[in-house]
Amino acid sequence: MKNFLKLFAVILPLLLLTSCFDILDKVNVKADGTGEYTIILNASKSKTRLASISKMETINGKKVPKKSEIENKINEAARIFKATPGISNVKTSMDFDNYIIKLSCNFKQIENINAGLEQLKAKNILGKMIPTQIYSQSLQKKSLTRNKVNTFKADYDKMGKADREVFNDAKYTSIMQFENTVKSQTNSSYVLAPNKKAVKLEANILDLIFQKKQLQNTILFQ
């Protein structure tokens, strides 16, 4: 699939409990290439159901993770990110009353995020099918690219019915904010802000799985 269909594998158990969740993937890039990266899983729309499920041992044949297990995995991901060159100010928050999980960090260059994800994959925090080479930027060419990655459809087709239903009402939002002014972009699915310093894509995750919408985009700056 594209980018964070399943988000981090560390919070995949939560996604397997509900089909009503939102993923926000956000980058804020300054003119010198430094910036901030944030990813948020928000399952607050299903908090009542999740609160009930959290008391169970299994669901759909899968073990229900304890809050402590999820916390440990998120903290482990944060430690790995902190150790990645170019990444700093790593922060996590876990709201288990509303089921909102957030990870953010600063980067010296956006490719540092790719390297951090590679480290998560090497430590088996990310699944093998999760893409990691997501962003690339050229200050000289005044461009930033959200790279094309392989579709997740083949893996989706192999899932059981209960697992596939997880994605029925799931939403994904990508926001990219810039200090520089956008001159053009290659993917019209991204809405350009009136000030021309941000682009936004909103999609149903199933539309990304079936490639009705694409995440790849090359942005040129003035």
Coordinates of N, CA and C in Angstrom, one line a residue:
M1 N 0.8 -1.2 0.0 CA 0.0 0.0 0.0 C 0.9 1.2 0.0
K2 N 0.3 2.4 0.1 CA 1.1 3.6 0.1 C 1.4 4.0 1.5
N3 N 2.6 4.4 1.7 CA 3.1 5.0 3.0 C 2.6 4.2 4.2
F4 N 1.6 4.8 5.0 CA 1.3 4.2 6.3 C -0.1 3.6 6.3
L5 N -0.3 2.6 5.4 CA -1.6 1.9 5.4 C -1.9 1.3 6.8
K6 N -0.9 0.6 7.3 CA -1.0 0.0 8.6 C -0.3 0.8 9.6
L7 N 0.2 2.0 9.3 CA 0.9 2.8 10.2 C 2.1 1.9 10.7
F8 N 2.5 2.2 11.9 CA 3.6 1.4 12.4 C 3.0 0.0 12.9
A9 N 3.8 -1.0 12.7 CA 3.4 -2.3 13.2 C 3.2 -2.3 14.7
V10 N 3.8 -1.3 15.4 CA 3.7 -1.3 16.8 C 2.2 -1.0 17.2
I11 N 1.5 -0.3 16.4 CA 0.1 -0.1 16.8 C -0.9 -0.8 15.9
L12 N -0.4 -1.7 15.1 CA -1.3 -2.6 14.3 C -2.3 -3.3 15.1
P13 N -2.0 -3.8 16.3 CA -3.0 -4.5 17.1 C -4.2 -3.6 17.3
L14 N -4.1 -2.3 17.5 CA -5.2 -1.5 17.7 C -6.1 -1.4 16.5
L15 N -5.4 -1.3 15.3 CA -6.1 -1.2 14.1 C -7.0 -2.5 13.8
L16 N -6.5 -3.6 14.3 CA -7.2 -4.8 14.1 C -8.5 -5.0 15.0
L17 N -8.7 -4.0 15.8 CA -9.8 -4.0 16.7 C -11.0 -3.2 16.2
T18 N -10.7 -2.3 15.3 CA -11.8 -1.4 14.9 C -11.6 -0.9 13.4
S19 N -12.7 -0.7 12.7 CA -12.6 -0.2 11.4 C -12.8 1.3 11.3
C20 N -12.9 2.0 12.4 CA -13.1 3.4 12.4 C -12.0 4.1 13.0
F21 N -11.0 4.4 12.2 CA -9.8 5.2 12.7 C -9.3 6.1 11.6
D22 N -8.5 7.1 12.1 CA -8.0 8.1 11.1 C -6.4 8.1 11.3
I23 N -5.7 8.2 10.2 CA -4.3 8.4 10.3 C -3.9 9.7 9.7
L24 N -3.2 10.5 10.5 CA -2.7 11.8 10.0 C -1.2 11.7 9.9
D25 N -0.7 12.0 8.7 CA 0.8 11.9 8.3 C 1.1 13.3 7.9
K26 N 2.0 14.0 8.7 CA 2.3 15.4 8.5 C 3.8 15.7 8.5
V27 N 4.2 16.6 7.5 CA 5.6 17.1 7.5 C 5.5 18.6 7.4
N28 N 6.4 19.2 8.0 CA 6.6 20.7 7.9 C 8.0 20.9 7.6
V29 N 8.3 21.4 6.3 CA 9.6 21.6 5.8 C 10.0 23.0 5.7
K30 N 11.2 23.4 6.2 CA 11.7 24.7 6.1 C 12.5 24.9 4.9
A31 N 12.9 26.1 4.6 CA 13.6 26.4 3.3 C 14.9 25.8 3.2
D32 N 15.6 25.5 4.4 CA 16.9 24.9 4.4 C 16.8 23.4 4.4
G33 N 15.6 22.8 4.3 CA 15.5 21.4 4.3 C 15.2 20.7 5.6
T34 N 15.4 21.4 6.7 CA 15.1 20.9 8.0 C 13.6 20.9 8.3
G35 N 13.1 20.2 9.3 CA 11.7 20.3 9.5 C 11.2 19.4 10.6
E36 N 9.9 19.1 10.6 CA 9.3 18.3 11.7 C 8.3 17.3 11.0
Y37 N 8.3 16.1 11.6 CA 7.5 15.0 11.1 C 6.6 14.5 12.2
T38 N 5.3 14.3 11.9 CA 4.4 13.8 12.9 C 3.5 12.8 12.3
I39 N 3.2 11.7 13.0 CA 2.2 10.8 12.6 C 1.3 10.5 13.8
I40 N 0.0 10.4 13.5 CA -1.0 10.3 14.6 C -2.0 9.2 14.1
L41 N -2.3 8.3 15.0 CA -3.4 7.3 14.9 C -4.5 7.8 15.8
N42 N -5.7 8.0 15.3 CA -6.8 8.5 16.1 C -8.0 7.5 15.9
A43 N -8.2 6.8 17.0 CA -9.3 5.8 16.9 C -10.4 6.2 17.9
S44 N -10.5 7.5 18.2 CA -11.4 8.0 19.2 C -12.9 7.8 18.9
K45 N -13.2 7.7 17.6 CA -14.5 7.4 17.2 C -15.0 6.0 17.6
S46 N -14.0 5.1 17.9 CA -14.4 3.8 18.3 C -14.0 3.5 19.8
K47 N -13.8 4.6 20.6 CA -13.2 4.4 21.9 C -14.1 3.6 22.8
T48 N -15.4 3.6 22.7 CA -16.3 2.8 23.5 C -16.1 1.3 23.2
R49 N -16.1 1.0 21.9 CA -15.9 -0.4 21.5 C -14.5 -0.9 21.9
L50 N -13.5 0.0 21.7 CA -12.1 -0.4 22.1 C -12.0 -0.6 23.6
A51 N -12.6 0.2 24.4 CA -12.6 0.0 25.8 C -13.1 -1.3 26.2
S52 N -14.2 -1.7 25.6 CA -14.8 -3.1 25.9 C -13.9 -4.2 25.4
I53 N -13.3 -4.0 24.2 CA -12.4 -5.1 23.6 C -11.2 -5.2 24.5
S54 N -10.7 -4.1 25.0 CA -9.4 -4.1 25.8 C -9.5 -5.1 27.0
K55 N -10.7 -5.4 27.4 CA -10.9 -6.3 28.6 C -10.9 -7.7 28.1
M56 N -10.9 -8.0 26.8 CA -11.0 -9.3 26.3 C -9.6 -9.9 26.1
E57 N -9.5 -11.2 26.1 CA -8.2 -11.8 25.8 C -7.9 -12.0 24.3
T58 N -8.9 -12.3 23.6 CA -8.7 -12.4 22.1 C -9.9 -11.9 21.4
I59 N -9.7 -11.6 20.1 CA -10.8 -11.2 19.2 C -10.5 -11.6 17.8
N60 N -11.4 -12.2 17.1 CA -11.2 -12.7 15.7 C -9.9 -13.6 15.7
G61 N -9.7 -14.4 16.8 CA -8.6 -15.3 16.8 C -7.3 -14.7 17.1
K62 N -7.3 -13.3 17.4 CA -6.0 -12.6 17.7 C -6.0 -12.2 19.1
K63 N -4.8 -12.2 19.7 CA -4.6 -11.8 21.1 C -4.8 -10.3 21.2
V64 N -5.6 -9.8 22.1 CA -5.8 -8.4 22.4 C -4.6 -7.9 23.2
P65 N -3.9 -6.9 22.6 CA -2.7 -6.4 23.4 C -3.1 -5.6 24.6
K66 N -2.2 -5.7 25.6 CA -2.4 -4.9 26.8 C -1.9 -3.5 26.6
K67 N -2.4 -2.5 27.3 CA -1.9 -1.1 27.1 C -0.4 -1.1 27.4
S68 N 0.1 -1.8 28.3 CA 1.5 -1.8 28.6 C 2.4 -2.3 27.5
E69 N 1.8 -3.3 26.7 CA 2.5 -3.9 25.6 C 2.6 -2.8 24.5
I70 N 1.5 -2.1 24.2 CA 1.5 -1.1 23.2 C 2.5 0.1 23.6
E71 N 2.4 0.5 24.9 CA 3.3 1.5 25.4 C 4.8 1.1 25.2
N72 N 5.1 -0.1 25.5 CA 6.5 -0.6 25.3 C 7.0 -0.5 23.9
K73 N 6.1 -0.9 23.0 CA 6.4 -0.9 21.6 C 6.6 0.5 21.1
I74 N 5.7 1.4 21.5 CA 5.8 2.8 21.0 C 7.1 3.4 21.6
N75 N 7.4 3.1 22.8 CA 8.7 3.7 23.5 C 9.9 3.1 22.8
E76 N 9.8 1.8 22.4 CA 10.9 1.2 21.7 C 11.1 1.9 20.3
A77 N 10.0 2.2 19.6 CA 10.1 2.9 18.3 C 10.8 4.3 18.5
A78 N 10.4 5.0 19.6 CA 10.9 6.3 19.9 C 12.4 6.2 20.2
R79 N 12.9 5.2 20.9 CA 14.3 5.0 21.2 C 15.1 4.8 19.9
I80 N 14.5 4.0 19.0 CA 15.2 3.7 17.7 C 15.3 5.0 16.9
F81 N 14.2 5.8 16.9 CA 14.2 7.0 16.1 C 15.3 8.0 16.7
K82 N 15.3 8.1 18.0 CA 16.3 9.0 18.7 C 17.7 8.7 18.3
A83 N 18.0 7.4 18.0 CA 19.3 6.9 17.7 C 19.7 7.1 16.2
T84 N 18.7 7.5 15.4 CA 18.9 7.7 14.0 C 19.6 9.1 13.7
P85 N 20.8 9.1 13.0 CA 21.4 10.4 12.7 C 20.5 11.3 12.0
G86 N 20.5 12.6 12.4 CA 19.7 13.6 11.8 C 18.3 13.8 12.4
I87 N 17.9 12.9 13.3 CA 16.6 13.0 13.9 C 16.8 13.4 15.4
S88 N 16.0 14.3 15.8 CA 16.1 14.8 17.2 C 14.7 15.2 17.7
N89 N 14.6 15.5 19.0 CA 13.4 15.9 19.7 C 12.2 15.0 19.4
V90 N 12.5 13.7 19.6 CA 11.5 12.7 19.4 C 10.5 12.7 20.6
K91 N 9.2 12.8 20.3 CA 8.2 12.8 21.3 C 7.1 11.8 21.0
T92 N 6.6 11.2 22.0 CA 5.4 10.3 21.9 C 4.4 10.7 22.9
S93 N 3.1 10.4 22.5 CA 2.0 10.6 23.5 C 1.0 9.5 23.2
M94 N 0.4 8.9 24.3 CA -0.5 7.8 24.2 C -1.7 8.1 25.1
D95 N -2.8 8.4 24.5 CA -4.0 8.7 25.2 C -5.0 7.5 25.1
F96 N -5.0 6.7 26.1 CA -5.7 5.5 26.1 C -7.2 5.7 26.5
D97 N -7.5 6.9 26.9 CA -8.9 7.2 27.1 C -9.7 7.4 25.8
N98 N -9.0 8.1 24.9 CA -9.6 8.4 23.6 C -8.9 7.6 22.5
Y99 N -7.9 6.8 22.8 CA -7.2 5.9 21.8 C -6.6 6.8 20.7
I100 N -5.7 7.7 21.1 CA -5.0 8.5 20.2 C -3.5 8.3 20.5
I101 N -2.7 8.0 19.5 CA -1.3 7.7 19.6 C -0.5 8.6 18.7
K102 N 0.5 9.3 19.2 CA 1.2 10.3 18.4 C 2.7 10.1 18.5
L103 N 3.4 10.2 17.4 CA 4.9 10.2 17.4 C 5.3 11.4 16.5
S104 N 6.3 12.2 17.0 CA 6.8 13.3 16.3 C 8.3 13.5 16.5
C105 N 8.9 14.2 15.5 CA 10.4 14.4 15.7 C 10.8 15.5 14.7
N106 N 12.0 16.0 14.9 CA 12.6 17.0 14.0 C 13.6 16.3 13.2
F107 N 13.8 16.8 12.0 CA 14.9 16.2 11.1 C 15.7 17.3 10.5
K108 N 17.0 16.9 10.2 CA 17.9 17.8 9.5 C 17.6 17.8 8.0
Q109 N 17.2 16.7 7.5 CA 16.8 16.5 6.1 C 15.7 15.5 6.0
I110 N 14.8 15.6 5.1 CA 13.6 14.7 5.2 C 14.0 13.2 5.0
E111 N 15.1 13.0 4.3 CA 15.5 11.6 4.1 C 15.9 10.9 5.4
N112 N 16.1 11.7 6.5 CA 16.4 11.1 7.8 C 15.2 10.3 8.3
I113 N 14.0 10.7 7.8 CA 12.8 9.9 8.2 C 12.8 8.5 7.6
N114 N 13.3 8.5 6.3 CA 13.4 7.2 5.6 C 14.4 6.3 6.4
A115 N 15.5 6.9 6.9 CA 16.5 6.1 7.6 C 15.9 5.6 8.9
G116 N 15.1 6.5 9.6 CA 14.5 6.0 10.8 C 13.6 4.9 10.6
L117 N 12.8 4.9 9.6 CA 11.9 3.8 9.2 C 12.7 2.5 8.9
E118 N 13.8 2.7 8.2 CA 14.6 1.5 7.9 C 15.1 0.9 9.2
Q119 N 15.5 1.7 10.2 CA 15.9 1.1 11.4 C 14.8 0.4 12.2
L120 N 13.6 0.9 12.1 CA 12.5 0.3 12.7 C 12.2 -1.1 12.0
K121 N 12.4 -1.1 10.7 CA 12.2 -2.4 10.0 C 13.3 -3.4 10.4
A122 N 14.6 -2.9 10.5 CA 15.7 -3.7 10.9 C 15.5 -4.3 12.2
K123 N 14.8 -3.6 13.1 CA 14.6 -4.1 14.5 C 13.3 -4.8 14.6
N124 N 12.6 -5.1 13.5 CA 11.3 -5.8 13.5 C 10.2 -5.1 14.2
I125 N 10.3 -3.7 14.2 CA 9.2 -2.9 14.7 C 8.2 -2.7 13.6
L126 N 8.8 -2.5 12.4 CA 7.9 -2.4 11.2 C 7.9 -3.7 10.5
G127 N 6.8 -4.0 9.9 CA 6.6 -5.2 9.1 C 7.4 -5.1 7.8
K128 N 7.8 -6.2 7.2 CA 8.6 -6.2 5.9 C 7.9 -5.5 4.8
M129 N 6.6 -5.5 4.8 CA 5.8 -4.9 3.6 C 5.7 -3.4 3.7
I130 N 6.0 -2.8 4.9 CA 5.8 -1.4 5.0 C 6.9 -0.7 4.3
P131 N 6.6 0.3 3.4 CA 7.6 1.0 2.7 C 8.3 2.0 3.6
T132 N 9.6 2.3 3.3 CA 10.4 3.1 4.1 C 11.0 4.3 3.3
Q133 N 11.2 4.1 2.0 CA 11.8 5.2 1.2 C 10.7 6.1 0.7
I134 N 10.2 6.9 1.6 CA 9.0 7.7 1.3 C 9.3 9.1 0.7
Y135 N 10.3 9.8 1.3 CA 10.5 11.1 0.9 C 11.9 11.3 0.2
S136 N 12.0 12.3 -0.6 CA 13.3 12.8 -1.1 C 13.2 14.2 -1.5
Q137 N 14.3 14.9 -1.3 CA 14.2 16.4 -1.5 C 15.5 16.8 -2.2
S138 N 15.4 17.8 -3.1 CA 16.6 18.5 -3.7 C 16.5 20.0 -3.5
L139 N 17.3 20.5 -2.6 CA 17.3 22.0 -2.4 C 17.8 22.7 -3.7
Q140 N 18.7 22.0 -4.4 CA 19.3 22.6 -5.6 C 18.2 22.8 -6.7
K141 N 17.4 21.7 -6.8 CA 16.3 21.7 -7.8 C 15.0 22.3 -7.3
K142 N 15.0 22.7 -6.0 CA 13.8 23.3 -5.4 C 12.6 22.3 -5.5
S143 N 12.9 21.1 -5.1 CA 11.8 20.1 -5.2 C 11.8 19.2 -4.0
L144 N 10.6 18.6 -3.8 CA 10.4 17.6 -2.7 C 9.5 16.6 -3.3
T145 N 9.8 15.3 -3.2 CA 9.1 14.2 -3.8 C 8.6 13.2 -2.7
R146 N 7.3 12.9 -2.8 CA 6.7 11.8 -2.1 C 6.8 10.6 -3.0
N147 N 7.7 9.7 -2.7 CA 8.1 8.6 -3.7 C 6.9 7.6 -3.8
K148 N 6.9 7.0 -5.0 CA 6.0 6.0 -5.3 C 6.4 4.7 -4.6
V149 N 5.5 4.0 -4.0 CA 5.8 2.7 -3.4 C 4.8 1.6 -3.9
N150 N 5.2 0.4 -3.6 CA 4.4 -0.7 -4.1 C 3.0 -0.7 -3.4
T151 N 2.0 -1.2 -4.2 CA 0.7 -1.3 -3.7 C 0.6 -2.4 -2.6
F152 N -0.4 -2.3 -1.7 CA -0.6 -3.2 -0.7 C -1.7 -4.2 -1.0
K153 N -2.3 -4.1 -2.3 CA -3.4 -4.9 -2.6 C -3.2 -6.4 -2.5
A154 N -2.1 -6.9 -2.9 CA -1.8 -8.3 -2.9 C -1.9 -8.9 -1.4
D155 N -1.4 -8.1 -0.5 CA -1.4 -8.5 0.9 C -2.8 -8.4 1.5
Y156 N -3.5 -7.3 1.0 CA -4.9 -7.1 1.4 C -5.8 -8.3 1.0
D157 N -5.6 -8.8 -0.3 CA -6.4 -9.9 -0.8 C -6.2 -11.2 0.0
K158 N -5.0 -11.3 0.6 CA -4.7 -12.5 1.4 C -5.3 -12.5 2.8
M159 N -5.8 -11.4 3.2 CA -6.3 -11.2 4.5 C -7.7 -11.9 4.6
G160 N -8.0 -12.3 5.8 CA -9.4 -12.9 6.1 C -10.4 -11.8 6.1
K161 N -11.7 -12.1 6.0 CA -12.7 -11.1 5.9 C -12.7 -10.2 7.1
A162 N -12.5 -10.7 8.3 CA -12.6 -9.8 9.5 C -11.4 -8.8 9.4
D163 N -10.3 -9.2 9.0 CA -9.1 -8.3 8.9 C -9.3 -7.3 7.8
R164 N -9.9 -7.6 6.7 CA -10.2 -6.7 5.6 C -11.2 -5.6 6.1
E165 N -12.1 -6.0 6.9 CA -13.2 -5.1 7.3 C -12.6 -3.9 8.2
V166 N -11.4 -4.2 8.7 CA -10.7 -3.1 9.5 C -10.6 -1.8 8.7
F167 N -10.4 -1.9 7.4 CA -10.1 -0.8 6.6 C -11.4 -0.1 6.0
N168 N -12.6 -0.7 6.3 CA -13.8 -0.2 5.6 C -14.0 1.3 5.8
D169 N -13.9 1.8 7.0 CA -14.2 3.2 7.3 C -13.0 4.0 7.7
A170 N -11.8 3.4 7.4 CA -10.6 4.1 7.8 C -10.2 5.2 6.9
K171 N -9.7 6.3 7.5 CA -9.3 7.5 6.7 C -7.8 7.8 6.8
Y172 N -7.3 8.4 5.8 CA -5.9 8.8 5.8 C -5.8 10.2 5.3
T173 N -5.0 11.0 6.0 CA -4.8 12.4 5.6 C -3.3 12.7 5.6
S174 N -2.8 13.2 4.5 CA -1.4 13.7 4.4 C -1.4 15.2 4.3
I175 N -0.6 15.8 5.1 CA -0.4 17.3 5.0 C 1.1 17.6 4.9
M176 N 1.4 18.4 3.9 CA 2.8 18.8 3.8 C 2.8 20.3 3.8
Q177 N 3.5 20.9 4.7 CA 3.6 22.4 4.9 C 5.0 22.8 4.6
F178 N 5.2 24.0 4.0 CA 6.5 24.5 3.5 C 6.7 25.9 3.9
E179 N 7.9 26.3 4.0 CA 8.3 27.7 4.2 C 8.4 28.4 2.9
N180 N 8.7 27.6 1.8 CA 8.8 28.1 0.5 C 7.4 28.0 -0.2
T181 N 7.2 28.8 -1.2 CA 5.9 28.8 -2.0 C 5.9 27.8 -3.1
V182 N 4.9 27.0 -3.1 CA 4.7 26.0 -4.1 C 4.5 26.6 -5.5
K183 N 5.3 26.1 -6.5 CA 5.1 26.5 -7.9 C 4.2 25.6 -8.6
S184 N 4.4 24.3 -8.4 CA 3.6 23.3 -9.1 C 3.7 21.9 -8.4
Q185 N 2.8 21.0 -8.7 CA 2.9 19.7 -8.2 C 2.3 18.7 -9.2
T186 N 2.7 17.4 -9.1 CA 2.3 16.5 -10.2 C 1.1 15.7 -9.8
N187 N 0.6 15.8 -8.6 CA -0.6 15.0 -8.2 C -1.7 16.0 -7.8
S188 N -2.7 16.1 -8.7 CA -3.8 17.0 -8.5 C -4.8 16.6 -7.3
S189 N -4.6 15.4 -6.8 CA -5.4 15.0 -5.7 C -5.1 15.7 -4.4
Y190 N -3.9 16.3 -4.4 CA -3.5 17.1 -3.3 C -4.0 18.5 -3.5
V191 N -4.7 19.0 -2.5 CA -5.3 20.4 -2.5 C -4.2 21.4 -2.1
L192 N -4.0 22.4 -2.9 CA -3.0 23.4 -2.6 C -3.7 24.5 -1.7
A193 N -3.1 24.9 -0.6 CA -3.6 25.9 0.2 C -3.6 27.2 -0.5
P194 N -4.5 28.1 -0.1 CA -4.6 29.5 -0.7 C -3.3 30.2 -0.6
N195 N -2.5 30.0 0.4 CA -1.2 30.8 0.5 C -0.1 30.0 -0.3
K196 N -0.4 28.9 -0.9 CA 0.5 28.1 -1.7 C 1.7 27.6 -0.9
K197 N 1.5 27.4 0.4 CA 2.6 26.9 1.2 C 2.2 25.6 1.9
A198 N 1.2 24.9 1.4 CA 0.9 23.6 2.0 C 0.0 22.9 1.0
V199 N 0.1 21.5 1.0 CA -0.8 20.7 0.2 C -1.4 19.6 1.1
K200 N -2.6 19.2 0.8 CA -3.3 18.2 1.6 C -4.0 17.2 0.8
L201 N -3.9 15.9 1.2 CA -4.6 14.8 0.6 C -5.4 14.1 1.6
E202 N -6.7 13.9 1.3 CA -7.6 13.1 2.2 C -8.1 12.0 1.4
A203 N -8.1 10.8 2.0 CA -8.5 9.6 1.2 C -9.0 8.5 2.2
N204 N -9.9 7.7 1.6 CA -10.3 6.5 2.3 C -9.1 5.5 2.1
I205 N -8.7 4.8 3.1 CA -7.6 3.9 3.0 C -7.8 2.8 1.9
L206 N -9.1 2.4 1.7 CA -9.4 1.5 0.7 C -9.1 2.0 -0.7
D207 N -9.3 3.4 -0.9 CA -9.0 4.0 -2.2 C -7.5 3.9 -2.4
L208 N -6.7 4.0 -1.4 CA -5.3 3.8 -1.6 C -4.9 2.4 -1.9
I209 N -5.5 1.5 -1.2 CA -5.2 0.1 -1.5 C -5.6 -0.3 -2.9
F210 N -6.7 0.2 -3.4 CA -7.1 -0.1 -4.8 C -6.6 0.9 -5.8
Q211 N -5.8 1.8 -5.4 CA -5.1 2.8 -6.2 C -6.1 3.7 -6.9
K212 N -7.2 3.9 -6.3 CA -8.1 5.0 -6.8 C -7.5 6.3 -6.6
K213 N -6.7 6.4 -5.6 CA -5.9 7.6 -5.3 C -4.5 7.3 -5.1
Q214 N -3.6 8.1 -5.5 CA -2.1 7.9 -5.4 C -1.5 8.9 -4.4
L215 N -0.5 8.4 -3.7 CA 0.2 9.3 -2.8 C 1.4 10.0 -3.4
Q216 N 2.0 9.4 -4.4 CA 3.2 10.0 -4.9 C 2.9 11.4 -5.5
N217 N 3.9 12.3 -5.3 CA 3.7 13.7 -5.7 C 5.1 14.3 -5.7
T218 N 5.4 15.1 -6.8 CA 6.6 15.9 -6.8 C 6.2 17.4 -6.8
I219 N 6.8 18.1 -5.8 CA 6.4 19.5 -5.6 C 7.6 20.3 -6.0
L220 N 7.4 21.3 -6.8 CA 8.4 22.3 -7.2 C 8.1 23.6 -6.5
F221 N 9.2 24.3 -6.0 CA 9.0 25.5 -5.3 C 9.5 26.7 -6.1
Q222 N 9.0 27.9 -5.8 CA 9.4 29.1 -6.5 C 10.8 29.5 -6.1

